[in-house]
């Protein structure tokens, strides 16, 4: 094919991916289908990752105590993220399976049950977080100064918990329906508002009050809340899966099925995320400087990892819809195509982090001690990125099939039985805090290898949801 013709085809696919596509994901050429789904999903996760990077950039100007406090609060919220993301796995699996079966009303009813349950859970957890915020920070290893600085910020984040959970769940519904473009737009709307409000509310620019660290929480909550309202409008007016008034009622059978599938997803994310709480507790034993350096490193790492999760989410949707359509072999081919793209991208990122880690960390801080820890963490963690890229896709393939239990067992083995003991033991050697970074790189590489070997056995093809 002449170069000009090939270029035009690629550009046409990019336009289709960004504008929205009615392409049937269960038939026709597979590579274009993966592309039009993966591009907006990756950009969606870019929006989510920018949340963390923007907050870190501005909060770092307030000092190491504020940055450490924000990082500890975010880590404590991992419990919320675990519930929201784990439940979203079930939502995407059920919605995509119903769409693949041609039952769009059933998919819409599943979405409504997910939203209702998400609201109930977020109110309960948010109230507990507001009440016990200082105690949570203290249990995470924060010193007295960090607790004092961080409590107002933490309480605002907990009070806005519904915006966190609903943003995840609504986008899971949209992704399951194949409406990746709407999910992308919701994150970018949220992120755009956060970028504008963050410096205004932290530093008191123009007519805005100077709120300091709590201003970052207010900006994030307003941004996410606006994104949730936009999602509701899309789901009721303009999505490929439109929720009607008749769908808005409790349907216990659908709710029980969602809860059944989500148990494995939530357990999986708890097995994955709770170790981060223990890791930051180990890092906190080396002082506030170590925590601040880790916060910078992990937020930069998330900036590139989350887009890869977007590509992985494309595999999840394709697996769910094609299993629903009775095409398991097509589902498997989609996984290998997505894996190849993900691994290629992360190989480039690894080279960039190894070569330019200090320059990247310097964007956030000029403190030499914080800078040194952040640069080392970036380099070490990136050594396993190519493995992570493969593991992300295969585990999301399990989730898209509704097999949320297999990744849970893998995570329990790799993170609880290997990562945490390794982090503690290595940090007690001459490596010091660097030992924690090496434990993370090794554990995620091990998880990727095990996940891929189990995926190749093919048991996920017979999972029912």
GROMACS .gro file of C-alpha atoms in nm, residues 7 18 24 41 49 55 112 137-138 140 149 167 169 197 206 230 259 342 354 369 376 426 430 432 444-445:
model
   26
    7UNK     CA    1  -0.130   0.755   0.633
   18UNK     CA    2  -1.171   1.077   1.895
   24UNK     CA    3  -1.924  -0.332   1.583
   41UNK     CA    4  -0.934   0.482   2.667
   49UNK     CA    5  -0.300   1.068   3.563
   55UNK     CA    6  -0.173   1.832   4.229
  112UNK     CA    7  -2.838   0.175   3.712
  137UNK     CA    8  -0.295   0.997   5.884
  138UNK     CA    9  -0.133   0.904   6.214
  140UNK     CA   10  -0.008   0.580   5.813
  149UNK     CA   11  -0.123   2.023   5.786
  167UNK     CA   12  -1.652   0.887   3.814
  169UNK     CA   13  -1.840   0.354   3.782
  197UNK     CA   14  -0.878   2.575   3.996
  206UNK     CA   15  -0.736   3.671   4.144
  230UNK     CA   16  -2.141   1.531   3.249
  259UNK     CA   17  -2.222  -0.804   4.361
  342UNK     CA   18   0.141  -0.169   2.546
  354UNK     CA   19   1.651   0.571   3.301
  369UNK     CA   20   1.753   1.515   4.911
  376UNK     CA   21   1.624   0.671   4.214
  426UNK     CA   22   1.564  -0.510   5.150
  430UNK     CA   23   2.254  -0.137   5.283
  432UNK     CA   24   1.787   0.142   5.277
  444UNK     CA   25   0.505  -0.638   3.952
  445UNK     CA   26   0.732  -0.821   3.709
   0.00000   0.00000   0.00000
